[in-house]
Coordinates of C-alpha atoms in Angstrom, one line a residue:
M1 CA -272.5 72.3 -22.4
R2 CA -268.6 72.6 -23.1
I3 CA -265.9 69.9 -23.0
Q4 CA -262.3 70.5 -21.9
T5 CA -259.2 68.4 -22.3
G6 CA -256.7 68.1 -19.6
A7 CA -254.3 70.3 -21.6
G8 CA -256.9 73.2 -21.1
Q9 CA -258.4 73.1 -24.6
V10 CA -262.0 73.8 -24.7
V11 CA -264.4 72.5 -27.4
E12 CA -268.1 73.3 -27.9
P13 CA -269.8 70.5 -29.7
G14 CA -272.8 71.4 -32.0
V15 CA -274.8 68.6 -30.2
S16 CA -275.4 67.8 -26.5
G17 CA -272.3 67.3 -24.4
E18 CA -273.8 64.1 -22.8
L19 CA -274.2 62.6 -26.2
W20 CA -270.5 63.0 -26.8
V21 CA -269.6 61.6 -23.5
H22 CA -271.8 58.6 -24.1
A23 CA -270.5 58.0 -27.5
L24 CA -266.8 58.4 -26.4
S25 CA -267.2 56.2 -23.3
Q26 CA -267.9 53.2 -25.7
S27 CA -264.3 53.2 -26.8
K28 CA -261.6 51.6 -24.9
A29 CA -259.9 54.2 -22.6
E30 CA -256.4 53.4 -21.8
P31 CA -254.3 54.6 -18.8
C32 CA -253.1 58.0 -19.6
S33 CA -251.9 61.3 -18.3
S34 CA -254.0 64.3 -17.4
E35 CA -253.3 65.6 -20.9
H36 CA -255.7 63.0 -22.3
T37 CA -258.5 63.4 -19.7
L38 CA -262.0 64.6 -20.8
W39 CA -263.6 67.1 -18.6
V40 CA -267.2 68.3 -18.7
Q41 CA -268.5 71.6 -17.4
S42 CA -271.8 71.0 -15.3
K43 CA -273.3 73.7 -13.3
A44 CA -270.3 75.9 -13.6
Q45 CA -267.8 73.1 -12.4
W46 CA -265.4 71.0 -14.3
E47 CA -265.5 67.4 -13.6
P48 CA -263.2 64.6 -15.1
V49 CA -265.5 62.2 -16.8
I50 CA -263.2 59.6 -18.7
C51 CA -259.7 59.3 -19.7
L52 CA -259.3 59.0 -23.5
P53 CA -256.3 58.4 -25.8
S54 CA -255.0 61.2 -27.9
P55 CA -256.7 59.9 -31.1
A56 CA -260.2 60.1 -29.6
L57 CA -259.6 63.6 -28.4
H58 CA -258.3 64.6 -31.9
Q59 CA -261.5 63.0 -33.3
V60 CA -263.7 65.1 -30.9
Q61 CA -262.0 68.3 -31.9
S62 CA -262.1 67.5 -35.6
M63 CA -265.7 66.6 -35.6
T64 CA -266.7 69.8 -33.5
S65 CA -264.6 71.9 -35.9
T66 CA -266.5 70.4 -38.9
V67 CA -269.9 70.9 -37.2
N68 CA -269.1 74.6 -36.4
H69 CA -267.6 75.3 -39.8
T70 CA -270.7 74.0 -41.5
V71 CA -273.1 75.9 -39.5
G72 CA -271.2 79.0 -40.0
M73 CA -270.7 78.5 -43.7
K74 CA -272.1 81.3 -45.9
F75 CA -273.1 81.2 -49.7
H76 CA -272.6 84.2 -51.9
L77 CA -275.6 85.0 -54.2
T78 CA -275.3 86.6 -57.6
L79 CA -277.0 89.9 -58.0
F80 CA -278.3 91.5 -61.2
S81 CA -276.1 94.4 -61.1
E82 CA -273.1 95.7 -59.1
A83 CA -274.1 99.3 -59.3
Q84 CA -275.7 100.4 -56.1
E85 CA -278.1 102.7 -57.8
L86 CA -279.6 99.9 -59.9
Q87 CA -279.6 97.7 -56.9
L88 CA -281.8 100.1 -55.1
A89 CA -284.1 100.4 -58.1
H90 CA -284.3 96.7 -58.4
G91 CA -284.9 96.2 -54.7
F92 CA -287.9 98.6 -54.7
L93 CA -289.4 97.3 -57.9
F94 CA -289.5 93.7 -56.5
L95 CA -290.6 94.9 -53.2
L96 CA -293.7 96.4 -55.0
I97 CA -294.4 93.2 -56.9
Y98 CA -293.9 91.1 -53.8
L99 CA -296.4 93.3 -51.8
L100 CA -298.8 93.1 -54.6
A101 CA -298.5 89.2 -54.8
L102 CA -298.8 88.8 -51.1
V103 CA -301.8 91.2 -50.6
G104 CA -303.7 89.6 -53.6
N105 CA -303.2 86.0 -52.3
L106 CA -304.0 87.0 -48.7
L107 CA -307.2 88.7 -50.0
I108 CA -308.3 85.5 -51.7
I109 CA -307.8 83.5 -48.6
L110 CA -309.8 86.1 -46.5
L111 CA -312.7 86.3 -49.0
V112 CA -313.1 82.4 -49.3
T113 CA -312.9 82.1 -45.6
L114 CA -315.4 84.8 -44.7
D115 CA -317.9 84.3 -47.4
Q116 CA -320.3 81.2 -47.0
C117 CA -321.2 81.4 -50.6
L118 CA -317.5 80.5 -51.6
H119 CA -317.4 77.4 -49.5
T120 CA -317.4 75.0 -52.4
P121 CA -314.7 72.6 -53.5
M122 CA -313.4 74.9 -56.3
Y123 CA -312.8 77.7 -54.0
F124 CA -311.4 75.5 -51.2
F125 CA -308.7 74.5 -53.7
R126 CA -308.2 78.0 -54.8
K127 CA -307.7 79.1 -51.2
N128 CA -305.0 76.4 -50.7
L129 CA -303.4 77.6 -54.0
S130 CA -303.4 81.2 -52.7
L131 CA -301.8 80.1 -49.4
L132 CA -299.1 78.2 -51.4
D133 CA -298.4 81.2 -53.6
A134 CA -298.0 83.4 -50.6
C135 CA -295.7 81.0 -48.9
L136 CA -293.7 80.5 -52.1
V137 CA -293.1 84.1 -52.8
S138 CA -292.2 84.7 -49.3
V139 CA -289.3 82.1 -49.2
T140 CA -287.0 83.7 -51.6
V141 CA -288.2 87.2 -52.6
P142 CA -287.8 89.0 -49.2
N143 CA -284.2 87.9 -48.8
F144 CA -283.6 89.0 -52.3
I145 CA -285.1 92.4 -51.7
V146 CA -282.9 92.9 -48.5
S147 CA -279.8 91.9 -50.5
Y148 CA -280.5 94.6 -53.0
L149 CA -281.5 97.4 -50.5
C150 CA -278.6 96.6 -48.0
H151 CA -276.1 95.8 -50.9
R152 CA -275.0 92.4 -49.6
S153 CA -275.1 89.1 -51.3
T154 CA -274.6 86.4 -48.7
I155 CA -276.9 83.9 -47.2
S156 CA -276.2 81.8 -44.2
F157 CA -276.0 78.0 -44.4
P158 CA -279.3 77.5 -42.2
G159 CA -280.9 80.1 -44.5
C160 CA -279.9 78.2 -47.6
V161 CA -281.1 75.0 -46.3
S162 CA -284.6 76.6 -45.5
Q163 CA -284.9 78.0 -49.0
V164 CA -284.3 74.6 -50.7
L165 CA -286.5 72.8 -48.2
L166 CA -289.4 75.2 -48.4
V167 CA -289.4 76.1 -52.1
T168 CA -289.4 72.3 -52.9
Q169 CA -292.1 71.7 -50.6
F170 CA -294.4 74.4 -51.6
A171 CA -293.7 73.9 -55.4
G172 CA -294.5 70.1 -55.1
T173 CA -297.6 70.8 -53.0
E174 CA -298.8 73.4 -55.6
L175 CA -298.3 71.0 -58.6
S176 CA -300.5 68.4 -56.5
V177 CA -303.1 71.0 -55.8
L178 CA -303.2 72.0 -59.5
M179 CA -303.8 68.3 -60.4
A180 CA -306.6 68.1 -57.7
M181 CA -308.2 71.2 -59.2
S182 CA -308.2 69.7 -62.7
Y183 CA -310.0 66.7 -61.3
D184 CA -312.5 69.0 -59.7
G185 CA -313.1 70.6 -63.1
Y186 CA -313.4 67.2 -64.8
V187 CA -316.0 66.0 -62.4
A188 CA -318.0 69.3 -62.6
I189 CA -318.1 69.2 -66.4
C190 CA -318.1 65.4 -67.3
H191 CA -320.3 64.3 -64.4
P192 CA -322.3 67.3 -63.0
L193 CA -325.1 65.2 -61.6
Y194 CA -322.7 63.3 -59.4
Y195 CA -320.5 66.3 -58.5
D196 CA -321.8 66.9 -54.9
V197 CA -321.4 63.2 -54.1
I198 CA -318.0 62.8 -55.6
M199 CA -316.4 66.1 -54.5
N200 CA -317.4 65.9 -50.9
K201 CA -315.7 67.8 -48.2
G202 CA -313.8 64.8 -46.9
L203 CA -312.4 64.0 -50.3
C204 CA -311.2 67.6 -50.8
V205 CA -309.5 67.7 -47.4
R206 CA -307.8 64.3 -48.2
M207 CA -306.5 65.5 -51.5
V208 CA -305.0 68.7 -50.0
A209 CA -303.6 66.8 -47.0
V210 CA -302.0 64.3 -49.4
S211 CA -300.5 67.2 -51.5
W212 CA -298.9 68.9 -48.5
F213 CA -297.5 65.5 -47.4
L214 CA -296.0 64.8 -50.7
G215 CA -294.5 68.2 -50.9
G216 CA -293.2 67.8 -47.5
I217 CA -291.5 64.5 -48.3
F218 CA -289.8 65.9 -51.5
G219 CA -288.7 69.0 -49.6
V220 CA -286.9 66.9 -46.9
L221 CA -285.4 64.6 -49.5
Y222 CA -284.1 67.4 -51.7
S223 CA -282.7 69.3 -48.7
V224 CA -281.0 66.5 -46.9
E225 CA -279.3 64.9 -49.9
T226 CA -278.2 68.2 -51.4
F227 CA -276.5 69.5 -48.3
S228 CA -275.0 66.1 -47.6
L229 CA -272.6 67.0 -50.4
S230 CA -269.3 68.9 -49.8
F231 CA -268.8 72.5 -50.6
C232 CA -265.0 73.1 -50.4
G233 CA -264.5 75.5 -53.2
S234 CA -266.2 78.6 -54.3
R235 CA -269.5 79.1 -52.7
K236 CA -270.7 81.7 -55.1
L237 CA -274.0 80.7 -56.5
P238 CA -275.0 81.5 -60.0
Q239 CA -278.4 82.4 -58.8
F240 CA -280.2 85.0 -56.6
F241 CA -281.5 82.3 -54.3
C242 CA -280.4 78.7 -53.2
D243 CA -281.7 76.0 -55.5
V244 CA -280.6 72.5 -56.1
P245 CA -279.2 72.9 -59.6
S246 CA -276.9 75.8 -58.6
L247 CA -275.7 73.9 -55.3
L248 CA -274.8 70.8 -57.5
K249 CA -272.9 73.1 -59.7
I250 CA -270.6 74.5 -56.9
S251 CA -270.4 71.3 -55.0
C252 CA -267.0 69.6 -54.9
S253 CA -268.4 66.1 -54.3
K254 CA -267.7 63.6 -57.3
S255 CA -270.7 61.5 -56.6
H256 CA -274.3 62.8 -56.9
V257 CA -276.0 59.4 -56.9
T258 CA -278.5 60.0 -54.1
I259 CA -279.6 63.4 -55.1
N260 CA -279.8 62.2 -58.8
V261 CA -282.1 59.5 -57.6
T262 CA -284.3 62.1 -55.8
V263 CA -284.4 64.4 -58.9
V264 CA -285.5 61.3 -61.0
M265 CA -288.3 60.7 -58.4
G266 CA -289.3 64.4 -58.5
V267 CA -289.3 64.5 -62.4
T268 CA -291.5 61.3 -62.5
F269 CA -293.9 62.8 -59.9
G270 CA -294.1 66.0 -61.9
L271 CA -294.7 64.2 -65.1
S272 CA -297.5 62.1 -63.6
C273 CA -299.0 65.3 -62.3
V274 CA -298.8 66.9 -65.8
V275 CA -300.2 63.8 -67.5
S276 CA -303.1 63.5 -65.1
I277 CA -303.9 67.2 -65.8
G278 CA -303.8 66.5 -69.5
F279 CA -306.0 63.5 -69.6
S280 CA -308.4 65.6 -67.4
Y281 CA -308.7 68.4 -70.0
V282 CA -308.9 65.7 -73.0
Y283 CA -312.1 64.4 -71.3
I284 CA -313.3 68.0 -70.5
F285 CA -312.8 69.1 -74.2
K286 CA -314.6 66.0 -75.5
T287 CA -317.5 66.6 -73.3
V288 CA -317.6 70.4 -74.2
T289 CA -317.7 69.8 -77.9
R290 CA -320.7 67.5 -77.5
M291 CA -322.6 70.3 -75.8
P292 CA -325.5 71.6 -77.9
S293 CA -325.8 75.0 -76.1
S294 CA -323.3 77.6 -76.7
Q295 CA -323.9 78.9 -73.3
G296 CA -322.5 75.6 -71.9
W297 CA -319.4 76.0 -74.1
S298 CA -318.6 79.5 -72.7
R299 CA -319.3 78.5 -69.1
A300 CA -317.0 75.5 -69.4
F301 CA -314.2 77.4 -71.1
S302 CA -314.5 80.2 -68.7
T303 CA -313.9 77.6 -66.0
C304 CA -311.1 75.8 -67.5
T305 CA -309.2 78.7 -69.2
P306 CA -307.8 80.3 -66.0
H307 CA -306.7 77.0 -64.6
L308 CA -304.9 76.1 -67.9
I309 CA -303.1 79.6 -67.9
V310 CA -302.0 79.0 -64.3
V311 CA -300.8 75.5 -64.9
T312 CA -298.9 76.5 -68.0
T313 CA -297.3 79.3 -66.4
F314 CA -296.2 77.4 -63.4
I315 CA -294.9 74.3 -65.2
V316 CA -293.1 76.2 -68.1
T317 CA -291.4 78.6 -65.8
G318 CA -290.4 75.9 -63.3
A319 CA -289.2 73.5 -66.0
T320 CA -287.1 76.3 -67.8
A321 CA -285.6 77.4 -64.4
Y322 CA -284.5 73.9 -63.3
F323 CA -283.7 72.0 -66.5
K324 CA -281.7 74.7 -68.3
P325 CA -277.9 74.2 -68.1
V326 CA -276.5 76.2 -65.0
P327 CA -273.9 78.8 -66.5
E328 CA -270.6 79.6 -65.1
S329 CA -271.5 83.3 -65.3
P330 CA -275.3 84.0 -65.4
H331 CA -276.7 85.9 -68.4
P332 CA -279.5 88.4 -67.8
V333 CA -281.7 85.9 -69.5
D334 CA -281.1 83.5 -66.7
F335 CA -281.9 86.0 -64.2
L336 CA -285.2 86.7 -66.0
V337 CA -286.1 83.0 -66.1
S338 CA -285.5 82.8 -62.4
V339 CA -287.5 85.9 -61.6
L340 CA -290.4 84.8 -63.8
Y341 CA -290.3 81.3 -62.0
S342 CA -290.3 82.7 -58.4
M343 CA -292.4 85.8 -58.9
M344 CA -294.8 85.5 -62.0
P345 CA -297.1 82.6 -60.9
P346 CA -297.8 84.0 -57.4
S347 CA -298.3 87.4 -58.8
L348 CA -300.6 86.4 -61.7
N349 CA -302.7 83.7 -60.1
P350 CA -304.9 86.0 -57.9
V351 CA -305.6 88.2 -61.1
I352 CA -306.1 85.3 -63.5
Y353 CA -307.9 82.8 -61.2
S354 CA -310.0 84.7 -58.6
L355 CA -310.0 88.5 -58.6
R356 CA -311.6 88.5 -62.2
N357 CA -314.2 85.9 -61.2
K358 CA -317.7 87.3 -60.7
D359 CA -318.3 85.4 -57.6
V360 CA -315.2 86.7 -55.9
K361 CA -315.8 90.3 -56.9
A362 CA -319.3 90.1 -55.6
S363 CA -317.9 88.8 -52.4
L364 CA -315.3 91.5 -52.2
W365 CA -317.9 94.2 -52.6
K366 CA -320.3 92.6 -50.1
I367 CA -317.6 92.5 -47.5
L368 CA -316.6 96.1 -48.2
W369 CA -320.3 97.2 -48.1
K370 CA -320.6 95.5 -44.6
L371 CA -317.4 97.3 -43.2
C372 CA -318.5 100.6 -44.5
H373 CA -322.0 100.2 -43.2
K374 CA -320.5 99.0 -39.9
Y375 CA -318.1 101.9 -39.7
Y376 CA -320.3 104.7 -40.8
G377 CA -323.5 103.3 -39.2
G378 CA -321.6 103.2 -35.9
K379 CA -320.5 106.9 -36.1
Q380 CA -324.2 107.9 -36.7

């Protein structure tokens, strides 16, 4: 729907025309000339709706211009190198890493879903972790690869909002799932006799659902409050994807109170997850040291070590990327930290956590044998 003034000017609001008419009809319309009449196009016909004073019409045009300007806004990302040859090399390198990470995580999801032997709480959490890793690496890296291969460094306003929303959601959810996995390990080692009773299917589903819910809440809060700021100066981000610290760096808004409150909430949530994971492992190590059998020791450490590596990698790279000062001109080390944060955990998790696991490898060989038997058996 379009709106036209009596003077012939046409504006196209970013929201429904009916909402504009309803809002403007609440103001006091004074007797005025045709220059101040508001017309609305409906079914290819222009019909006069209300006669408005000039200030109201100027307000309509000003608000419409602001909406259209914001939606059409673009941010400029910083690339590793300006040389096109290096950009192509970087693009293909990260494309290879992205495909390996995506295939590895999707393979874990497929194996855990198809093999009944892997329908346990531990592998249920690992499947969700692989899903989160596949989603997290797919939010930023494909745009990064396209930017290098196509030699462009811009991202649209909706694209930037989506990156902040989804990265925050998936990262927050993954941290919660890692905390749930540490609790699962604590129950398995410290209370093995009650494991099946405590870690029942209902509890596991609720823990994962709460994790996704909390991640979504933080994603919405971070994106809404970050993009409520003004970006009136340079829109060149010192980063290869949109993140909150870089956007705060280029914002021209003087007050960051609301987003700072959300950041404090996010840091508190993250620290509570880290402390919970720490307490779980304190009790786990206490229980392990009391085990008389060396076999029990090795089994406990083989269960806990991959999770500790995954948690440490995720937290250290994430904390380094988000809490280091944002530079005016990024150094190669800054890019390296960002790459490690966005690509290293999703790429390494399938290898560290599942593909080296005996049960997962046995499941993989079993499914491959069934496929081969079905294919070659059908031909015979």
